[in-house]
Amino acid sequence: MNGELSERRRLILKLVIQEYIDGSVPIASELLVRKYGLAVSSATIRSELAALEELGYLTHLHTSAGRVPTDAGYRFFVENLMDRTALTLTEQRMIRHQFHQVRTELDQWIQLAGAVLARTAQNASVVTAPRAYQARFKHLELISIHETTVLLVLVLHDGTIRQQTIVCDVVRPQDELSRLAARLNDRWADGTVERIRDGVHDRDVSDALEVHVTDVVIRSMEWFEDQLNSGIHSDGLMEVLSQPEFAKVARIRQIVEILQGGRGLGPLIPRALASDGVQVVIGGEHGHDDMREYSVVLTRYGIDGEVAGVVGVIGPTRMAYPRAISAVRYIANIMSDLLGVFYNGENTRY
Amino acid sequence: MNGELSERRRLILKLVIQEYIDGSVPIASELLVRKYGLAVSSATIRSELAALEELGYLTHLHTSAGRVPTDAGYRFFVENLMDRTALTLTEQRMIRHQFHQVRTELDQWIQLAGAVLARTAQNASVVTAPRAYQARFKHLELISIHETTVLLVLVLHDGTIRQQTIVCDVVRPQDELSRLAARLNDRWADGTVERIRDGVHDRDVSDALEVHVTDVVIRSMEWFEDQLNSGIHSDGLMEVLSQPEFAKVARIRQIVEILQGGRGLGPLIPRALASDGVQVVIGGEHGHDDMREYSVVLTRYGIDGEVAGVVGVIGPTRMAYPRAISAVRYIANIMSDLLGVFYNGENTRY
DNA sequence: GGTTGGCACTCACACACTGCAAGTGCCAAC
DNA sequence: GTTGGCACTTGCAGTGTGTGAGTGCCAACC
């Protein structure tokens, strides 16, 4: 995959792709010679370009148009050619600063990660909330809202919070609710759904509210486990629309649909959760027709064996891969660190 | 505002606007005569149209184009001409059914309201979460997550939940945390920010964690009151893009920016919160240049004096006002009912 | 064999031109 | 006040054309 190409061809391919990525205009032989002061004439470049086209790395739309990378070309670029850059220190500092300012709230991390990623990579971003691999009960609280209305707040082991309202048949004073909550917290501490479910059969519960609470908790936890792949937050529609690919209305509709519906994006999440490192899926590699003109750069973040989520960038195949990859990697590290604080209480103190 | 126009002119204006709303094509005199079998000739209609144009209710883009309503025309239509329809019973039943299925979770109501509204009115929708007029403390919980890491869950009177992580300098066992939480819950029950803030000065608190928790709670509640107008959820981008107005890319950008940034939308929320009934703001009436080509139909929902939010529809000025208004009104009623259950424990039981 | 200049060839794109269809505005007649 | 007739305006779709960018090929050269 590597020795196949002569040094010169590798260089030319790299230049073509880099130029195309930042100009979005098909690249001509003439331009390469002029702009990079190559020591050969444009005719030579033309024959090299023709060879690269023969190998499947480039195409052109019509005879008199410059070259454009194919999916295979981008793939080769990502794998073998591109410079592995990082974000500048200034950028890193600015990003860290922003995260520092919202340090305490999980939802805001997610939102911020999406916003920063979109701005940094100039494309749309995708973020899923960190999820434990398995729902584990942490805490529940029953709060009397108004006479027979009770608010159930369920905290899971990974910090997920779910709220539900329950309407009782009789008025329950707050201290009765608190006692029930304390009993259940004690009984279910760190329990999985299975354990809680099994516990129901082992004892004979007569209190209607307790039965109902148990039911709601079990259903919430089951629902949680079902939803592991969903809940994709996306941001940066405006940023991705600034890419020249979206000069046509049909194209805009397409990306909006992908981002909102999550169609075509869904299958990538479990894959990213299951792999290490940054995943890059380019155009046709999706095997999904709607995604043929889009690339996705995704990676997992979180704490091994405990909790994980996914952050990524989506945009046209003509994407600034080096930058997208470093941005995604950097944000994923930040998110992992933040979760580390949450889980293990490292670093920061008040 | 009403007696100014002859019966015939009112009819013609109404027909023009209705036709234009559902066809989005400028309306010709000929068409009106043919389609509605009017008893006069097209020349007569033409002179009436010219008169309506003179009065400022219609325009045309060039000599040989049909008539198009002006903002004033739409305004007159909404105020005096349109049929006050309601959603069909079938639609109402379907919508109620959907809400019934997610009855227990607040976030889902909001999301569903947005989705339903967008689909029903074929435009973008705007929903804000229900907020109490003033933040009132309801309950807080301190949960030991891991050694020195503590999760603070704050429940406000209107059901809003905020979570924050706190890192202590020393390890705090759960039962110590629970005792502290119980003490604070007792002390702050139903308190406003002012009361909590004043309480701080009245006593001498030495425990570092207690100081920190107090600080976080106060800041959260202040932040909450600051944020009353923000937190605008929007949905239905896809629906609004299906309107023919968005055949041009520039126009799409505009609506995306309005929906995401909330620019131009912000000022409307407090206005809607402060008024009764459905508010309709048409095009230039916004007094905001970016909004000159958009109309917004908004209304408050909630419980008087307790808690309120806003639901609405936004789309091009050529909007199906009767339908948008009835959809908004219907959804607002449903949301109010749901909140009623939450606050007063009416209706439903398990 | 690789490299080069020269040149014919191919398209996309911008531009102007044209004819057509849709509608209006006006007017004289009723 | 209403009507038919007619001139006039304008958008729009279709067509033709010139231009510029860039390739592919080839014969000559090193």
Tab-separated table of N, CA and C in Angstrom, chain B residues 53-145:
chain	number	residue	atom	x	y	z
B	53	GLU	N	-54.286	47.298	-3.814
B	53	GLU	CA	-52.875	47.627	-3.828
B	53	GLU	C	-52.663	49.060	-3.358
B	54	GLU	N	-53.544	49.914	-3.835
B	54	GLU	CA	-53.503	51.319	-3.435
B	54	GLU	C	-53.606	51.459	-1.911
B	55	LEU	N	-54.423	50.581	-1.307
B	55	LEU	CA	-54.619	50.613	0.147
B	55	LEU	C	-53.454	49.970	0.914
B	56	GLY	N	-52.555	49.349	0.162
B	56	GLY	CA	-51.372	48.789	0.813
B	56	GLY	C	-51.468	47.332	1.218
B	57	TYR	N	-52.526	46.645	0.808
B	57	TYR	CA	-52.676	45.249	1.214
B	57	TYR	C	-52.022	44.263	0.247
B	58	LEU	N	-51.807	44.701	-0.962
B	58	LEU	CA	-51.195	43.824	-1.970
B	58	LEU	C	-50.081	44.566	-2.703
B	59	THR	N	-49.238	43.808	-3.342
B	59	THR	CA	-48.258	44.378	-4.286
B	59	THR	C	-48.148	43.437	-5.467
B	60	HIS	N	-47.363	43.850	-6.441
B	60	HIS	CA	-46.858	42.893	-7.418
B	60	HIS	C	-45.447	43.289	-7.794
B	61	LEU	N	-44.687	42.285	-8.127
B	61	LEU	CA	-43.252	42.466	-8.308
B	61	LEU	C	-42.927	43.190	-9.602
B	62	HIS	N	-43.700	42.956	-10.615
B	62	HIS	CA	-43.520	43.674	-11.880
B	62	HIS	C	-44.868	43.725	-12.588
B	63	THR	N	-44.928	44.526	-13.613
B	63	THR	CA	-46.209	44.794	-14.259
B	63	THR	C	-47.011	43.549	-14.586
B	64	SER	N	-46.337	42.586	-15.155
B	64	SER	CA	-47.095	41.449	-15.656
B	64	SER	C	-47.129	40.280	-14.677
B	65	ALA	N	-47.053	40.598	-13.410
B	65	ALA	CA	-47.107	39.513	-12.432
B	65	ALA	C	-48.385	39.630	-11.619
B	66	GLY	N	-48.857	38.508	-11.090
B	66	GLY	CA	-50.057	38.510	-10.258
B	66	GLY	C	-49.788	39.191	-8.922
B	67	ARG	N	-50.856	39.307	-8.122
B	67	ARG	CA	-50.731	40.000	-6.847
B	67	ARG	C	-50.188	39.102	-5.735
B	68	VAL	N	-49.502	39.741	-4.823
B	68	VAL	CA	-48.909	39.087	-3.671
B	68	VAL	C	-49.275	39.919	-2.437
B	69	PRO	N	-49.595	39.283	-1.313
B	69	PRO	CA	-49.967	40.070	-0.133
B	69	PRO	C	-48.774	40.814	0.458
B	70	THR	N	-49.015	41.974	1.022
B	70	THR	CA	-47.990	42.665	1.811
B	70	THR	C	-48.145	42.235	3.266
B	71	ASP	N	-47.225	42.689	4.121
B	71	ASP	CA	-47.361	42.408	5.549
B	71	ASP	C	-48.704	42.934	6.064
B	72	ALA	N	-49.050	44.129	5.605
B	72	ALA	CA	-50.323	44.723	6.028
B	72	ALA	C	-51.489	43.845	5.584
B	73	GLY	N	-51.350	43.265	4.385
B	73	GLY	CA	-52.389	42.364	3.887
B	73	GLY	C	-52.556	41.156	4.793
B	74	TYR	N	-51.452	40.537	5.135
B	74	TYR	CA	-51.513	39.381	6.041
B	74	TYR	C	-52.116	39.789	7.377
B	75	ARG	N	-51.693	40.950	7.854
B	75	ARG	CA	-52.200	41.435	9.135
B	75	ARG	C	-53.730	41.565	9.094
B	76	PHE	N	-54.220	42.199	8.030
B	76	PHE	CA	-55.673	42.364	7.889
B	76	PHE	C	-56.357	41.001	7.812
B	77	PHE	N	-55.726	40.109	7.092
B	77	PHE	CA	-56.259	38.748	6.946
B	77	PHE	C	-56.372	38.070	8.307
B	78	VAL	N	-55.286	38.116	9.070
B	78	VAL	CA	-55.278	37.459	10.381
B	78	VAL	C	-56.311	38.085	11.310
B	79	GLU	N	-56.425	39.396	11.225
B	79	GLU	CA	-57.302	40.108	12.149
B	79	GLU	C	-58.771	39.997	11.769
B	80	ASN	N	-59.041	40.100	10.477
B	80	ASN	CA	-60.446	40.266	10.077
B	80	ASN	C	-61.016	39.220	9.129
B	81	LEU	N	-60.147	38.565	8.399
B	81	LEU	CA	-60.700	37.771	7.304
B	81	LEU	C	-60.666	36.267	7.506
B	82	MET	N	-59.640	35.775	8.162
B	82	MET	CA	-59.428	34.333	8.113
B	82	MET	C	-60.481	33.534	8.887
B	83	ASP	N	-60.733	32.331	8.397
B	83	ASP	CA	-61.641	31.421	9.086
B	83	ASP	C	-60.918	30.864	10.297
B	84	ARG	N	-61.554	30.936	11.427
B	84	ARG	CA	-60.938	30.385	12.636
B	84	ARG	C	-61.198	28.892	12.691
B	85	THR	N	-60.288	28.149	12.131
B	85	THR	CA	-60.470	26.699	12.106
B	85	THR	C	-59.813	26.080	13.324
B	86	ALA	N	-60.063	24.835	13.532
B	86	ALA	CA	-59.339	24.081	14.552
B	86	ALA	C	-58.728	22.872	13.861
B	87	LEU	N	-57.837	22.192	14.550
B	87	LEU	CA	-57.323	20.944	13.994
B	87	LEU	C	-58.481	19.948	13.932
B	88	THR	N	-58.400	19.008	13.029
B	88	THR	CA	-59.472	18.005	12.953
B	88	THR	C	-59.405	17.123	14.191
B	89	LEU	N	-60.522	16.481	14.482
B	89	LEU	CA	-60.572	15.624	15.663
B	89	LEU	C	-59.554	14.502	15.561
B	90	THR	N	-59.399	13.976	14.364
B	90	THR	CA	-58.417	12.897	14.156
B	90	THR	C	-57.023	13.376	14.523
B	91	GLU	N	-56.672	14.555	14.041
B	91	GLU	CA	-55.355	15.101	14.361
B	91	GLU	C	-55.197	15.287	15.861
B	92	GLN	N	-56.237	15.856	16.452
B	92	GLN	CA	-56.173	16.089	17.889
B	92	GLN	C	-55.941	14.785	18.638
B	93	ARG	N	-56.656	13.757	18.206
B	93	ARG	CA	-56.523	12.475	18.887
B	93	ARG	C	-55.111	11.931	18.732
B	94	MET	N	-54.593	12.035	17.530
B	94	MET	CA	-53.237	11.520	17.297
B	94	MET	C	-52.208	12.245	18.147
B	95	ILE	N	-52.354	13.551	18.224
B	95	ILE	CA	-51.409	14.337	19.003
B	95	ILE	C	-51.510	13.979	20.484
B	96	ARG	N	-52.734	13.942	20.980
B	96	ARG	CA	-52.914	13.576	22.396
B	96	ARG	C	-52.295	12.221	22.689
B	97	HIS	N	-52.510	11.305	21.757
B	97	HIS	CA	-51.984	9.964	21.934
B	97	HIS	C	-50.467	9.985	22.099
B	98	GLN	N	-49.802	10.767	21.249
B	98	GLN	CA	-48.349	10.839	21.324
B	98	GLN	C	-47.879	11.402	22.655
B	99	PHE	N	-48.588	12.418	23.136
B	99	PHE	CA	-48.199	12.985	24.422
B	99	PHE	C	-48.457	12.003	25.554
B	100	HIS	N	-49.504	11.252	25.384
B	100	HIS	CA	-49.841	10.291	26.426
B	100	HIS	C	-48.707	9.281	26.606
B	101	GLN	N	-48.074	8.933	25.506
B	101	GLN	CA	-47.034	7.914	25.558
B	101	GLN	C	-45.753	8.357	26.261
B	102	VAL	N	-45.527	9.660	26.343
B	102	VAL	CA	-44.287	10.109	26.996
B	102	VAL	C	-44.632	10.922	28.219
B	103	ARG	N	-45.743	10.597	28.813
B	103	ARG	CA	-46.340	11.445	29.823
B	103	ARG	C	-45.422	11.817	30.979
B	104	THR	N	-44.473	10.947	31.302
B	104	THR	CA	-43.772	11.150	32.564
B	104	THR	C	-42.541	12.052	32.528
B	105	GLU	N	-42.018	12.371	31.377
B	105	GLU	CA	-40.748	13.093	31.398
B	105	GLU	C	-40.803	14.458	30.710
B	106	LEU	N	-40.419	15.461	31.463
B	106	LEU	CA	-40.551	16.843	31.016
B	106	LEU	C	-39.803	17.148	29.729
B	107	ASP	N	-38.541	16.740	29.670
B	107	ASP	CA	-37.748	17.010	28.480
B	107	ASP	C	-38.401	16.457	27.235
B	108	GLN	N	-39.019	15.322	27.414
B	108	GLN	CA	-39.649	14.703	26.252
B	108	GLN	C	-40.900	15.450	25.816
B	109	TRP	N	-41.615	16.032	26.759
B	109	TRP	CA	-42.764	16.854	26.364
B	109	TRP	C	-42.307	17.961	25.442
B	110	ILE	N	-41.227	18.600	25.855
B	110	ILE	CA	-40.757	19.758	25.108
B	110	ILE	C	-40.346	19.355	23.704
B	111	GLN	N	-39.593	18.272	23.668
B	111	GLN	CA	-39.135	17.788	22.376
B	111	GLN	C	-40.313	17.396	21.493
B	112	LEU	N	-41.258	16.694	22.093
B	112	LEU	CA	-42.426	16.250	21.335
B	112	LEU	C	-43.253	17.432	20.863
B	113	ALA	N	-43.430	18.413	21.740
B	113	ALA	CA	-44.196	19.594	21.354
B	113	ALA	C	-43.580	20.228	20.113
B	114	GLY	N	-42.268	20.356	20.113
B	114	GLY	CA	-41.581	20.935	18.962
B	114	GLY	C	-41.791	20.121	17.705
B	115	ALA	N	-41.652	18.814	17.836
B	115	ALA	CA	-41.777	17.947	16.666
B	115	ALA	C	-43.197	17.977	16.101
B	116	VAL	N	-44.160	17.881	16.985
B	116	VAL	CA	-45.558	17.853	16.547
B	116	VAL	C	-45.952	19.170	15.896
B	117	LEU	N	-45.541	20.247	16.534
B	117	LEU	CA	-45.870	21.569	16.026
B	117	LEU	C	-45.283	21.760	14.628
B	118	ALA	N	-44.038	21.362	14.466
B	118	ALA	CA	-43.379	21.519	13.176
B	118	ALA	C	-44.112	20.717	12.109
B	119	ARG	N	-44.440	19.492	12.443
B	119	ARG	CA	-45.109	18.658	11.453
B	119	ARG	C	-46.504	19.178	11.138
B	120	THR	N	-47.201	19.623	12.162
B	120	THR	CA	-48.577	20.068	11.958
B	120	THR	C	-48.637	21.369	11.166
B	121	ALA	N	-47.745	22.284	11.481
B	121	ALA	CA	-47.799	23.583	10.813
B	121	ALA	C	-46.871	23.646	9.604
B	122	GLN	N	-46.154	22.579	9.341
B	122	GLN	CA	-45.205	22.550	8.219
B	122	GLN	C	-44.257	23.743	8.242
B	123	ASN	N	-43.789	24.041	9.415
B	123	ASN	CA	-42.829	25.123	9.563
B	123	ASN	C	-41.920	24.781	10.735
B	124	ALA	N	-40.967	25.637	11.002
B	124	ALA	CA	-40.111	25.386	12.154
B	124	ALA	C	-40.865	25.718	13.429
B	125	SER	N	-40.470	25.092	14.508
B	125	SER	CA	-41.153	25.345	15.765
B	125	SER	C	-40.157	25.815	16.810
B	126	VAL	N	-40.683	26.463	17.808
B	126	VAL	CA	-39.876	27.034	18.874
B	126	VAL	C	-40.549	26.686	20.195
B	127	VAL	N	-39.802	26.143	21.109
B	127	VAL	CA	-40.380	25.811	22.408
B	127	VAL	C	-39.382	26.184	23.494
B	128	THR	N	-39.859	26.823	24.537
B	128	THR	CA	-38.993	27.005	25.700
B	128	THR	C	-39.522	26.137	26.823
B	129	ALA	N	-38.607	25.696	27.672
B	129	ALA	CA	-39.001	24.876	28.812
B	129	ALA	C	-39.835	25.730	29.761
B	130	PRO	N	-40.747	25.111	30.467
B	130	PRO	CA	-41.537	25.878	31.427
B	130	PRO	C	-40.648	26.342	32.558
B	131	ARG	N	-40.802	27.575	32.918
B	131	ARG	CA	-39.978	28.147	33.970
B	131	ARG	C	-40.845	28.862	34.986
B	132	ALA	N	-40.467	28.708	36.224
B	132	ALA	CA	-41.146	29.482	37.246
B	132	ALA	C	-40.738	30.932	37.074
B	133	TYR	N	-41.598	31.836	37.496
B	133	TYR	CA	-41.282	33.242	37.333
B	133	TYR	C	-40.102	33.607	38.208
B	134	GLN	N	-40.001	32.895	39.317
B	134	GLN	CA	-38.888	33.149	40.212
B	134	GLN	C	-38.350	31.793	40.653
B	135	ALA	N	-37.044	31.652	40.687
B	135	ALA	CA	-36.474	30.383	41.116
B	135	ALA	C	-36.811	30.165	42.591
B	136	ARG	N	-37.341	29.007	42.896
B	136	ARG	CA	-37.582	28.664	44.300
B	136	ARG	C	-36.932	27.318	44.587
B	137	PHE	N	-36.184	27.284	45.657
B	137	PHE	CA	-35.494	26.067	46.046
B	137	PHE	C	-36.499	24.984	46.408
B	138	LYS	N	-36.247	23.764	45.902
B	138	LYS	CA	-37.132	22.671	46.276
B	138	LYS	C	-36.378	21.609	47.078
B	139	HIS	N	-35.266	21.188	46.523
B	139	HIS	CA	-34.606	20.044	47.111
B	139	HIS	C	-33.183	19.965	46.601
B	140	LEU	N	-32.299	19.481	47.445
B	140	LEU	CA	-30.977	19.208	46.889
B	140	LEU	C	-30.485	17.888	47.433
B	141	GLU	N	-29.611	17.276	46.695
B	141	GLU	CA	-29.112	15.970	47.071
B	141	GLU	C	-27.610	15.955	46.845
B	142	LEU	N	-26.879	15.385	47.796
B	142	LEU	CA	-25.437	15.257	47.628
B	142	LEU	C	-25.110	13.777	47.555
B	143	ILE	N	-24.479	13.391	46.476
B	143	ILE	CA	-24.246	11.968	46.259
B	143	ILE	C	-22.760	11.732	46.068
B	144	SER	N	-22.217	10.882	46.901
B	144	SER	CA	-20.798	10.580	46.788
B	144	SER	C	-20.569	9.734	45.538
B	145	ILE	N	-19.739	10.244	44.654
B	145	ILE	CA	-19.510	9.546	43.403
B	145	ILE	C	-18.273	8.669	43.497
